[in-house]
Coordinates of C-alpha atoms and ligand atoms in Angstrom, one line a residue:
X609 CA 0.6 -16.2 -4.8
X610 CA -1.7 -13.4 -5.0
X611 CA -3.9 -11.5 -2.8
X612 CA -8.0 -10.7 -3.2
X613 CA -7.2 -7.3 -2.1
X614 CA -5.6 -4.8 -5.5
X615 CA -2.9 -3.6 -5.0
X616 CA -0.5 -1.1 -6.6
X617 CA -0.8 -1.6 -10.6
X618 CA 1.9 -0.7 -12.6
X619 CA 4.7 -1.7 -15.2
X620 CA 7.3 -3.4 -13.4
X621 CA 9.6 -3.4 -16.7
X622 CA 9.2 0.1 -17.1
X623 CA 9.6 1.6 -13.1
X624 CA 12.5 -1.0 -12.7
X625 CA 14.5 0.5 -15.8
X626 CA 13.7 4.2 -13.9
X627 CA 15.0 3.3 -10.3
X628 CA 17.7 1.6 -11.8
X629 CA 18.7 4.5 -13.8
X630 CA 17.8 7.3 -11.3
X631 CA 20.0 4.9 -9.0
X632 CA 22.6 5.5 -11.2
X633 CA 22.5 9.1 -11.4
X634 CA 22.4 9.6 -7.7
X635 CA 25.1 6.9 -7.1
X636 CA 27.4 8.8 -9.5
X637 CA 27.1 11.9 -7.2
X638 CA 27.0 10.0 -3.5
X639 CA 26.9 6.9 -3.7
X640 CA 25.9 6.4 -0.2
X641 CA 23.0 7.9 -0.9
X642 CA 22.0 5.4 -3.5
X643 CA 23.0 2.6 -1.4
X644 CA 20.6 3.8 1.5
X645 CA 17.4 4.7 -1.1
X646 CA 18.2 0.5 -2.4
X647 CA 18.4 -0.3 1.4
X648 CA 15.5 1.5 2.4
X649 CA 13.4 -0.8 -0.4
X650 CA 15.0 -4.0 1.3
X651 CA 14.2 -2.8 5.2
X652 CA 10.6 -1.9 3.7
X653 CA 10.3 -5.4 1.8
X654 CA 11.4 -7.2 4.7
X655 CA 10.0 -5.8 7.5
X656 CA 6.2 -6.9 8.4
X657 CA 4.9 -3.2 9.0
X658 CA 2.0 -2.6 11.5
X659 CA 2.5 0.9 12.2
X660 CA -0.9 2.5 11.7
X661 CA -0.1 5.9 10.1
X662 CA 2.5 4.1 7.9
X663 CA 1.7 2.9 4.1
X664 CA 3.1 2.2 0.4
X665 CA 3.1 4.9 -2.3
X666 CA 2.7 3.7 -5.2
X667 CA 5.2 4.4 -7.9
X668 CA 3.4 6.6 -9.7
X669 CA 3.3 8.6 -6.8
X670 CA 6.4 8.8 -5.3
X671 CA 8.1 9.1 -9.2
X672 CA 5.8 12.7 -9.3
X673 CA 8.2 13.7 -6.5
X674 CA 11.8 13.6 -7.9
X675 CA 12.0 16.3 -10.6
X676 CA 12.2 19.9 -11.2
X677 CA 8.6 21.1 -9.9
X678 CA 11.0 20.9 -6.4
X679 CA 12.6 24.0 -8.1
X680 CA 9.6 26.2 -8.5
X681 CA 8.5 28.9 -6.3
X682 CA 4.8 29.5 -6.4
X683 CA 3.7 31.2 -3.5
X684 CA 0.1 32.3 -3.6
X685 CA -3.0 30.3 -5.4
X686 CA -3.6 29.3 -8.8
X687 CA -3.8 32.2 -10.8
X688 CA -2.8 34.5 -8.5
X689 CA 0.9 34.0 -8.0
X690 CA 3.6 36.1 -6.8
X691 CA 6.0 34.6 -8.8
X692 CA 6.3 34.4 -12.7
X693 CA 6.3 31.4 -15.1
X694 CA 3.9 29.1 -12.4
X695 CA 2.0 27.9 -15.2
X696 CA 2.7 23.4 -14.5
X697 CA 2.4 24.3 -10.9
X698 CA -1.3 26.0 -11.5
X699 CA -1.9 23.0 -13.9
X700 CA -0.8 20.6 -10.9
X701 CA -2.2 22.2 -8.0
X702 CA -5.3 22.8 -9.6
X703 CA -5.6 19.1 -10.5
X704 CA -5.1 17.7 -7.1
X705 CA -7.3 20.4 -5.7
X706 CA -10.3 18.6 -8.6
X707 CA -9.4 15.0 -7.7
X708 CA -10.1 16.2 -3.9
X709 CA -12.9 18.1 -4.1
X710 CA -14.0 14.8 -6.5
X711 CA -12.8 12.4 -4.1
X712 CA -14.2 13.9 -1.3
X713 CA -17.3 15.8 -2.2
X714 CA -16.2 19.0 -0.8
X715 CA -16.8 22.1 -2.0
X716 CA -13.3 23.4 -1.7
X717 CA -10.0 21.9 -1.0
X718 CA -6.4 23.6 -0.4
X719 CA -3.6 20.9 -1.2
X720 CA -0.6 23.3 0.1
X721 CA 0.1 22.1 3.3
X722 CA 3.4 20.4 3.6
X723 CA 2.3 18.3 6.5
X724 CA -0.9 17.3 8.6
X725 CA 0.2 19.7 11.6
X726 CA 0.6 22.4 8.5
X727 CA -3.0 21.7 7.4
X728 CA -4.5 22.1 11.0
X729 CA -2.4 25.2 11.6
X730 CA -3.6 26.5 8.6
X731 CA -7.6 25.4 9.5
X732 CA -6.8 27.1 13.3
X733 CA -5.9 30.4 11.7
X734 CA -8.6 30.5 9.1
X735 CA -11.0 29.5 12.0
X736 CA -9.5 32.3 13.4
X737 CA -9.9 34.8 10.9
X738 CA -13.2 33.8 9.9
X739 CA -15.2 34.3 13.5
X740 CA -12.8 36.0 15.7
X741 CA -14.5 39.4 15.5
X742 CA -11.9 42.1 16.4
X743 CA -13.8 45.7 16.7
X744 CA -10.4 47.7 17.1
X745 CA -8.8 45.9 13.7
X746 CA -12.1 46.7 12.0
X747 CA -12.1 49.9 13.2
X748 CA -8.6 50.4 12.0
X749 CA -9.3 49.1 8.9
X750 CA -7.9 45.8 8.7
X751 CA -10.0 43.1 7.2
X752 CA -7.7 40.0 8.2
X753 CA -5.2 38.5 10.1
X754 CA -2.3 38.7 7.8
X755 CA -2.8 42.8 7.7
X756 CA -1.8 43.1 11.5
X757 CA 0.6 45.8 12.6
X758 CA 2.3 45.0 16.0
X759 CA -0.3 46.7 17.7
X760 CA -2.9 44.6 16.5
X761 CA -0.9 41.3 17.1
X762 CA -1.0 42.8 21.0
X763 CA -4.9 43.1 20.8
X764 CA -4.8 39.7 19.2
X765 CA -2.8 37.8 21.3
X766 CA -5.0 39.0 23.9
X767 CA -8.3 38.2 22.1
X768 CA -6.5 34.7 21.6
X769 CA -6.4 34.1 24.9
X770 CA -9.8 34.2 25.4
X771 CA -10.4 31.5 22.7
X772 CA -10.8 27.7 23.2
X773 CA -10.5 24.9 21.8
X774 CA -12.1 21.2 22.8
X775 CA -10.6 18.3 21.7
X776 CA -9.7 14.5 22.5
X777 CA -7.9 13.7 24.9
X778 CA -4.5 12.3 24.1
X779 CA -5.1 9.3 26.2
X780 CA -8.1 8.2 24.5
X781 CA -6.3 8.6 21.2
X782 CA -6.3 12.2 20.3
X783 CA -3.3 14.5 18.7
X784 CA -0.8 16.5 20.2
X785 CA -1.7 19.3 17.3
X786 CA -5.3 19.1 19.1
X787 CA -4.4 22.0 21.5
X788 CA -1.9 19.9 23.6
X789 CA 1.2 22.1 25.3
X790 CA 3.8 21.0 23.6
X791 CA 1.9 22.0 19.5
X792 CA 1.6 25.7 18.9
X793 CA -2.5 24.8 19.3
X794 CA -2.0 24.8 23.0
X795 CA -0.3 28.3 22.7
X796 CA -3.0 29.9 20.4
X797 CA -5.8 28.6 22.3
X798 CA -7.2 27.6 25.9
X799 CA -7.5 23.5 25.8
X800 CA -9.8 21.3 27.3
X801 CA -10.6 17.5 25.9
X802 CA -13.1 14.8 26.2
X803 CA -12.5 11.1 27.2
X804 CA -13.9 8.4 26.6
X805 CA -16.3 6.1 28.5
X806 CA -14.2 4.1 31.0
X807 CA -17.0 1.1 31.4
X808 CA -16.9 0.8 27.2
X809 CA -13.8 2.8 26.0
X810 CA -16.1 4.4 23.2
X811 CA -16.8 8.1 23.1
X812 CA -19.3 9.4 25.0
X813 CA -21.1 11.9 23.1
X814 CA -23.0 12.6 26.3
X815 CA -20.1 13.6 27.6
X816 CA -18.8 15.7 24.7
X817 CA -22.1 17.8 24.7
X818 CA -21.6 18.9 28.4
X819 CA -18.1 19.5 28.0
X820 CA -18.7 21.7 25.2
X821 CA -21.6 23.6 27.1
X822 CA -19.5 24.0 30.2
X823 CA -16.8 24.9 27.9
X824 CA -17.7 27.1 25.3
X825 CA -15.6 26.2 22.6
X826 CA -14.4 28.3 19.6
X827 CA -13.3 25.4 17.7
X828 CA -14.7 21.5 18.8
X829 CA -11.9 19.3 17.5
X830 CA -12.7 15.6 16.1
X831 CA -10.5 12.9 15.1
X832 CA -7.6 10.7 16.4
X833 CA -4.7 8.6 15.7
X834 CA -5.3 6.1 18.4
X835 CA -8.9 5.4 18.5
X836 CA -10.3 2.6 17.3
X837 CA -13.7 3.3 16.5
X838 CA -15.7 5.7 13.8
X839 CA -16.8 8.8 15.1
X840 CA -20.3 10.2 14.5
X841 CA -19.7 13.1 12.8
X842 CA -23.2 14.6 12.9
X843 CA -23.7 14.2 16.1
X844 CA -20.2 16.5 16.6
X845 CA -21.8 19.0 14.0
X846 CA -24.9 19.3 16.1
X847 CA -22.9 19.4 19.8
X848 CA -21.2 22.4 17.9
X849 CA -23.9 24.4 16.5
X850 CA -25.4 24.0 20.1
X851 CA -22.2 25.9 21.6
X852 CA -21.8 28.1 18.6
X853 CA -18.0 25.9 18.0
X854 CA -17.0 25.4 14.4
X855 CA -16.4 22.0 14.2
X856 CA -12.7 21.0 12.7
X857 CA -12.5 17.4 12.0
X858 CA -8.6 16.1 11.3
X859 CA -9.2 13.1 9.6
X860 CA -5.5 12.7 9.0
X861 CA -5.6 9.0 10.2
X862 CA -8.5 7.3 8.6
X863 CA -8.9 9.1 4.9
X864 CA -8.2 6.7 2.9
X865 CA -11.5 4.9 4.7
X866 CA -13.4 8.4 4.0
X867 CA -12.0 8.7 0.4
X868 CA -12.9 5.0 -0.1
X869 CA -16.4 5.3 1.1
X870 CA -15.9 2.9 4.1
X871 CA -16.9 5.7 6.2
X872 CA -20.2 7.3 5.0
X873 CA -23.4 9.1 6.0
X874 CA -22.7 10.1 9.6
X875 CA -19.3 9.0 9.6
X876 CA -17.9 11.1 6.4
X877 CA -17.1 14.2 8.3
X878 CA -17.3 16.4 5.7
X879 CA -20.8 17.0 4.6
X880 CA -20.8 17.5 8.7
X881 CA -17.7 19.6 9.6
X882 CA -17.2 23.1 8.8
X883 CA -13.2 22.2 8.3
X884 CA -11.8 19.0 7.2
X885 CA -7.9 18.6 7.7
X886 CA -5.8 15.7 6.9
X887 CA -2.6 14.0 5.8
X888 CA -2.4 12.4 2.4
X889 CA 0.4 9.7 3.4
X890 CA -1.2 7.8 5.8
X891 CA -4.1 5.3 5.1
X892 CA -4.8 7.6 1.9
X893 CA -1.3 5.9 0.2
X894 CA -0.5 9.6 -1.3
X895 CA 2.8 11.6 -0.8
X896 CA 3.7 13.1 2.7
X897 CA 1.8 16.0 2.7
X898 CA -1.5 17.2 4.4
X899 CA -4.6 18.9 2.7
X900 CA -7.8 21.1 3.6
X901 CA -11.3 21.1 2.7
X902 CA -13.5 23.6 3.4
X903 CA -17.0 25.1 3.6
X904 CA -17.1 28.0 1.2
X905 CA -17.3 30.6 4.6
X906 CA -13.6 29.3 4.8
X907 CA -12.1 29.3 2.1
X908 CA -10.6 32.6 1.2
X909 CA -9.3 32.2 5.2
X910 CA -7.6 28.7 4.3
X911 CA -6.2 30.0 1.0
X912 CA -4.0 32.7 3.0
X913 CA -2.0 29.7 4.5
X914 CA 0.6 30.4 2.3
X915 CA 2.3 32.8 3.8
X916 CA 0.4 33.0 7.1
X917 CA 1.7 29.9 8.5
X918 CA 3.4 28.1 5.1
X919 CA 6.2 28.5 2.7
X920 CA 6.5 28.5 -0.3
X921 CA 4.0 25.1 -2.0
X922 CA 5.9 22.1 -2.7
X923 CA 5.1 21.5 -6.4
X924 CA 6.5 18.0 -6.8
X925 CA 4.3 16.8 -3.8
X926 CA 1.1 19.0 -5.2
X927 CA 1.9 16.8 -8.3
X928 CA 1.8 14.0 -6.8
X929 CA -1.3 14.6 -4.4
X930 CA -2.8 14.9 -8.0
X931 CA -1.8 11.4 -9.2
X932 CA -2.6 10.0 -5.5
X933 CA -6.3 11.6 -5.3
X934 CA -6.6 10.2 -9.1
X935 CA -5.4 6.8 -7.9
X936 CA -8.1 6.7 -5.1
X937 CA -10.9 7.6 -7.4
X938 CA -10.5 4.4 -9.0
X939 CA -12.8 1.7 -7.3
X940 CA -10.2 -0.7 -6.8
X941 CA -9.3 2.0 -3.7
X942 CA -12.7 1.1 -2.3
X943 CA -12.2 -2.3 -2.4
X944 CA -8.6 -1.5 -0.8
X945 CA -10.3 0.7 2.0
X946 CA -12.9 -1.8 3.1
X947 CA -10.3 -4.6 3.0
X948 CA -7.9 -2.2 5.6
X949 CA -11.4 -2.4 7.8
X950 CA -12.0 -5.7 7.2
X951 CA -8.3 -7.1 8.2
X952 CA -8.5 -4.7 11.1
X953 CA -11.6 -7.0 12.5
X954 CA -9.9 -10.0 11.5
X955 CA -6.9 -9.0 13.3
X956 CA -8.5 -7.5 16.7
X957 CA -10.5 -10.9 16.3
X958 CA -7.7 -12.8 16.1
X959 CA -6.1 -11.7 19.4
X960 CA -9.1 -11.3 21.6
X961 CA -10.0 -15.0 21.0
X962 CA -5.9 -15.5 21.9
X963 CA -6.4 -13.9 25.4
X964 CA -4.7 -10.5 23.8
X965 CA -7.0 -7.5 25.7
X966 CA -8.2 -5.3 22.6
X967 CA -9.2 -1.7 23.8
X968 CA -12.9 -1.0 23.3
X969 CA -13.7 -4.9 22.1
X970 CA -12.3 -4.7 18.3
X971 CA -12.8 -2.0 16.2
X972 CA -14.4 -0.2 12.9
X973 CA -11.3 1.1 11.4
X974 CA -7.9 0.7 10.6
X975 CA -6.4 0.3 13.8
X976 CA -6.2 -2.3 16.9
X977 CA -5.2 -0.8 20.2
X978 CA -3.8 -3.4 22.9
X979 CA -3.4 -2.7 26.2
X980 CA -0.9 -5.3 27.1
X981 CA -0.9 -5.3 30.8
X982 CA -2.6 -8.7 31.0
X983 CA 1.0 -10.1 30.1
X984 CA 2.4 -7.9 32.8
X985 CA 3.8 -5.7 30.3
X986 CA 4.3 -2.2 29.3
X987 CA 3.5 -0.7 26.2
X988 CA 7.6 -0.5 25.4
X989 CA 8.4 -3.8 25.9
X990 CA 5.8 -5.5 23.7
X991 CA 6.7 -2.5 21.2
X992 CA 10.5 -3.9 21.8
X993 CA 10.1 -7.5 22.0
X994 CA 7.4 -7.5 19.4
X995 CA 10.3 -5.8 16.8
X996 CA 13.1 -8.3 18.1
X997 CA 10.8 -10.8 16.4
X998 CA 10.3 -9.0 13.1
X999 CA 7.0 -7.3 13.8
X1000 CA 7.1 -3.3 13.5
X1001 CA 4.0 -1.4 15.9
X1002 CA 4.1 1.5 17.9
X1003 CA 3.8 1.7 21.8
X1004 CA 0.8 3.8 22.4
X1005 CA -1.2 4.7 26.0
X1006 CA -4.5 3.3 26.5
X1007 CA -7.3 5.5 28.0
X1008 CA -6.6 6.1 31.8
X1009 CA -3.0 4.9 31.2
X1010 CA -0.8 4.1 34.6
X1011 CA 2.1 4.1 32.7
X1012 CA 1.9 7.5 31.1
X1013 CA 2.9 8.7 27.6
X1014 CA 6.2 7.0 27.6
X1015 CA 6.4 3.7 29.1
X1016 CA 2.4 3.6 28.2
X1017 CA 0.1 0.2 28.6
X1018 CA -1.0 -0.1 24.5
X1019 CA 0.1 -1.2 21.4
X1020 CA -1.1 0.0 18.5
X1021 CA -1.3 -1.8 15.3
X1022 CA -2.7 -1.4 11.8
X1023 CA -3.7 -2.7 8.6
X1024 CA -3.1 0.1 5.5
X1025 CA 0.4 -1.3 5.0
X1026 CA 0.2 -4.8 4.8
X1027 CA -2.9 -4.5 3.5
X1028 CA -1.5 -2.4 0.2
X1029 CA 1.2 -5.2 0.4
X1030 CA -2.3 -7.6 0.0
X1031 CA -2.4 -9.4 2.9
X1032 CA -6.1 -10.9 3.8
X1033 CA -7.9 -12.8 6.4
X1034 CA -5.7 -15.7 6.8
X1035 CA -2.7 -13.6 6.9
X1036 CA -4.1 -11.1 9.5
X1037 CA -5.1 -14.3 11.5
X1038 CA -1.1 -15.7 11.4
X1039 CA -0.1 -12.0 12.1
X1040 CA -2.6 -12.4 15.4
X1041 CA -1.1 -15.3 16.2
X1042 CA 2.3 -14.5 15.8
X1043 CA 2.0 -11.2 18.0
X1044 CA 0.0 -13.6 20.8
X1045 CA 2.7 -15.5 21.3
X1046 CA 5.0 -13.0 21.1
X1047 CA 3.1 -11.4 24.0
X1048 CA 2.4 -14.5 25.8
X1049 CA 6.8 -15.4 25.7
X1050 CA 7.7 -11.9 26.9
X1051 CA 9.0 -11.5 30.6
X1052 CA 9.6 -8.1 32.1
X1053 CA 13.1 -8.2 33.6
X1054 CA 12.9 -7.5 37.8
X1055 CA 15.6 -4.5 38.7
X1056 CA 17.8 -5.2 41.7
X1057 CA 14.8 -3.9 44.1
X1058 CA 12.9 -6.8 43.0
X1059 CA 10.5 -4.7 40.7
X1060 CA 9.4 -5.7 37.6
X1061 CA 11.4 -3.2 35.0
X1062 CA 9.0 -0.9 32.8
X1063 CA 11.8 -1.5 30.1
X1064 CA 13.8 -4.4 29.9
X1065 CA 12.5 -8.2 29.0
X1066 CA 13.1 -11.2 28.2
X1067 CA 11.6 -13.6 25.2
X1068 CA 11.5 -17.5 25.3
X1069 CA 14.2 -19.3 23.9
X1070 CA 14.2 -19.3 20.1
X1071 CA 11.0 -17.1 20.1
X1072 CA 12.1 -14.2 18.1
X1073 CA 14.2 -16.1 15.7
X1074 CA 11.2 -18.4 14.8
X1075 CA 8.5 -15.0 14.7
X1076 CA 10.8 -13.4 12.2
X1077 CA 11.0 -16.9 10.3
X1078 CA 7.0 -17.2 10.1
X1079 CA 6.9 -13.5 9.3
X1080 CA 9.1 -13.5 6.4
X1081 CA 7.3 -16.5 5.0
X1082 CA 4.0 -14.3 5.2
X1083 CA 6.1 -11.9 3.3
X1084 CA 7.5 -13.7 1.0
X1085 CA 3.8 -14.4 -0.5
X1086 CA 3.2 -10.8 -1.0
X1087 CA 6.0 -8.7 -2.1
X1088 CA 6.0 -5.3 -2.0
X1089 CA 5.9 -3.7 -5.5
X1090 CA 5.8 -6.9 -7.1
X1091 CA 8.6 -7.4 -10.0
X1092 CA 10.3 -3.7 -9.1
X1093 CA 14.1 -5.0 -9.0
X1094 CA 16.3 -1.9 -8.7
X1095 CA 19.7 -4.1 -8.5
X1096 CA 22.1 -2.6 -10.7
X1097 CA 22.3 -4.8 -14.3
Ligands
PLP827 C1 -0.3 12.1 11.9 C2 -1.2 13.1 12.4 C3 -1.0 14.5 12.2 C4 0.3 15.0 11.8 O1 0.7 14.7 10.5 P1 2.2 15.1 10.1 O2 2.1 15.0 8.6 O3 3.1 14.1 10.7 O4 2.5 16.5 10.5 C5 -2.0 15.4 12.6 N1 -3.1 14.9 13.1 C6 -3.4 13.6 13.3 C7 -4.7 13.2 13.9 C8 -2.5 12.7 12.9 O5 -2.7 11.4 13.1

């Protein structure tokens, strides 16, 4: 069987003889090693993944990582390195830094970042350096943050203090790196967040704009990895320039729908944002890694990220952001990107007409969010019972959530994996009503005080045994990488 939806192409001849072999070479040295990489391909083939930060590299991709760019240091830009002989790595940072500004339509882009909490790091300082006006370091002398004596850091820290930043609330799907406690944002700056509307559950941008008046933002934060709607970026833009706030959108979730188009006019965010930050690994199907892209203003700012807040760059990932940036510039990732969307509507669709509550009514991305207290459940069992039966999601809160961050009310599902995988309509419609039943045959266990437990459950008789049956059949239509076979000969 095959799906509508493209998926990876490649030579399954050619990248079965190189796992084999690379298999080989590992296995020679630890052979546990091997054994767990040949493992992890099984768990991955096997397991119907719904985790919606969680995708497929493609081969091409995730061969640019295992060779000796790993061993190069290149700290600095391209061109301007302070190490010798960085010649490949200029050649392969240069290109993935092209294929984004190309896939993007950004004047500048900084592909260094080893992660998406690097790339907002990196976009926090640069915000910082950029507006933060600091009369006693100018007076001294001292054009930038990275030129700070200890005195300076003092004066900083202080001016710090004063700044603020305004972002989503974690609740209604916002990130911890968003100027939350527990992220180094919520030491550098003073947090506030906006929710969203509890009658609808969409943002209110009402809301946002008297937030940000009250509030006075340096930087207004947009994005999410739990929200399951598009943003209006321009509208953002304009609630910034109205507070004087640069607006930083971290698009880390949903980039593969900007890079394929899916998300466009209002809802690209950046023509709109002054800084755009994201991972490459999630629905963008590139290596793990995060990236920046920039307004001119910011770009000599985001190019000090290495060393301000980064190591040394990763050469084999830069490598392989290339080849990933060059893979979604080809318009079978546009088709790819609006069938993630398309099986996300199927799939909230699909459990809303199966009396599954879906947070905000469906949604416009990649992502379903359940709030499964209906069944009488928390966000952990469902996440617990839903994996006994061979279906992998996260437990996520809902907005408002009476169960707090760890037992939470949600479940959060999406469509980039199974969807690279090329899974369609009917599929998404068997996965709704494989995780509706699921649901519906949970029971939450009652403790000895005759209270229903927030973590232990019950499923019907046979449930999870026949789930995981109809889920590997599903499977089975689709494989992942189709033809790869990396047994030994
Ligand atoms: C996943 C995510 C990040 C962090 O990415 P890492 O690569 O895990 O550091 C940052 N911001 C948002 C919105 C995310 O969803």
């Amino acid at each position: 069987m095959t799906g509508s939806v493209p998926t990876h192409s490649f030579d399954a001849a050619l990248a079965s003889a190189a796992y084999r072999n690379a298999l080989q070479v590992i296995g020679a040295v630890e052979p546990r090693v091997a054994d767990a990489i040949g493992a992890e391909l099984a768990d991955q083939r096997a397991s119907l993944k719904l985790i919606a930060s969680e995708n497929y590299a493609s081969p091409a991709v995730l061969l640019t990582m295992g060779n000796w760019f790993s061993d190069k240091y290149a700290e600095g830009t391209v061109g301007h390195r302070f190490y010798a002989g960085c010649q490949n790595v200029d050649t392969v940072e240069g290109l993935a830094a092209e294929h984004a500004r190309a896939l993007f339509g950004a004047p500048y882009a900084y592909v260094q970042p080893h992660s998406g909490i690097d790339a907002n790091v990196v976009a926090f300082w640069a915000v910082l350096a950029q507006r933060v006006e600091l009369p006693s370091l100018e007076k001294a002398g001292v054009r930038h943050v990275n030129e700070l004596t200890d005195d300076d850091w003092t004066t900083l820290r202080r001016a710090l203090g004063d700044q603020r930043m305004l972002g989503m609330s974690l609740d209604a799907g916002g990130h911890l790196t968003h100027g939350f406690r527990p992220n180094i944002s919520g030491k550098m700056f003073e947090q506030s967040s906006y929710g969203t509307d509890p009658s609808t559950g969409l943002l209110d941008y009402d809301a946002v704009r008297a937030r940000a008046r009250e509030f006075r933002p340096l930087i207004l934060m947009a994005g999410y990895s739990a929200y399951p709607r598009r943003v209006n970026f321009a509208t953002m833009r304009e609630i910034a320039d109205e507070v004087g706030a640069t607006l930083v959108v971290d698009m880390a979730h949903f980039a593969g729908l900007v890079a394929g188009k899916v998300f466009s006019g209002d809802f690209d965010p950046v023509p709109h944002a002054h800084v755009v930050t994201s991972t490459s690994h999630k629905s963008l199907r590139g290596p793990r890694g995060g990236f920046v892209l920039a307004q001119p203003e910011f770009s000599d700012a985001v190019d000090r990220g290495c060393p301000m807040v980064l190591g040394g760059p990763l050469p084999h990932v830069m490598a392989a952001k290339a080849v990933a940036f060059a893979e979604a510039r080809q318009p079978a990732f546009a088709e790819y990107a609006q069938a993630v969307v398309d099986n996300a509507v199927t799939l909230a669709e699909g459990l809303a007409k199966r009396g599954v509550t879906v947070v905000t009514g469906g949604t416009e991305n990649h992502l379903v969010l359940l709030d499964v207290s209906s069944f009488g459940l928390t966000g952990r069992q469902a996440e617990s019972a839903l994996l006994d039966a061979g279906i992998v999601t996260n437990r996520n809160a809902v907005p408002s959530d009476p169960n707090g961050a760890w037992y939470t009310s949600g479940v959060r599902i999406g469509t980039p994996a199974l969807t690279t995988r090329g899974f369609g309509a009917d599929e998404f419609d068997r996965v709704a009503e494989l995780i509706a039943d699921v649901l519906g045959g949970t029971t939450p266990t009652t403790t000895s005080a005759g209270e229903p437990s927030k973590a232990k459950y019950t499923l019907a008789d046979g449930l999870a045994g026949r789930t995981a049956a109809a889920a590997g059949e599903l499977l089975a239509g689709y494989p992942l990488y189709p033809g790869l076979d990396v047994s030994g000969q």
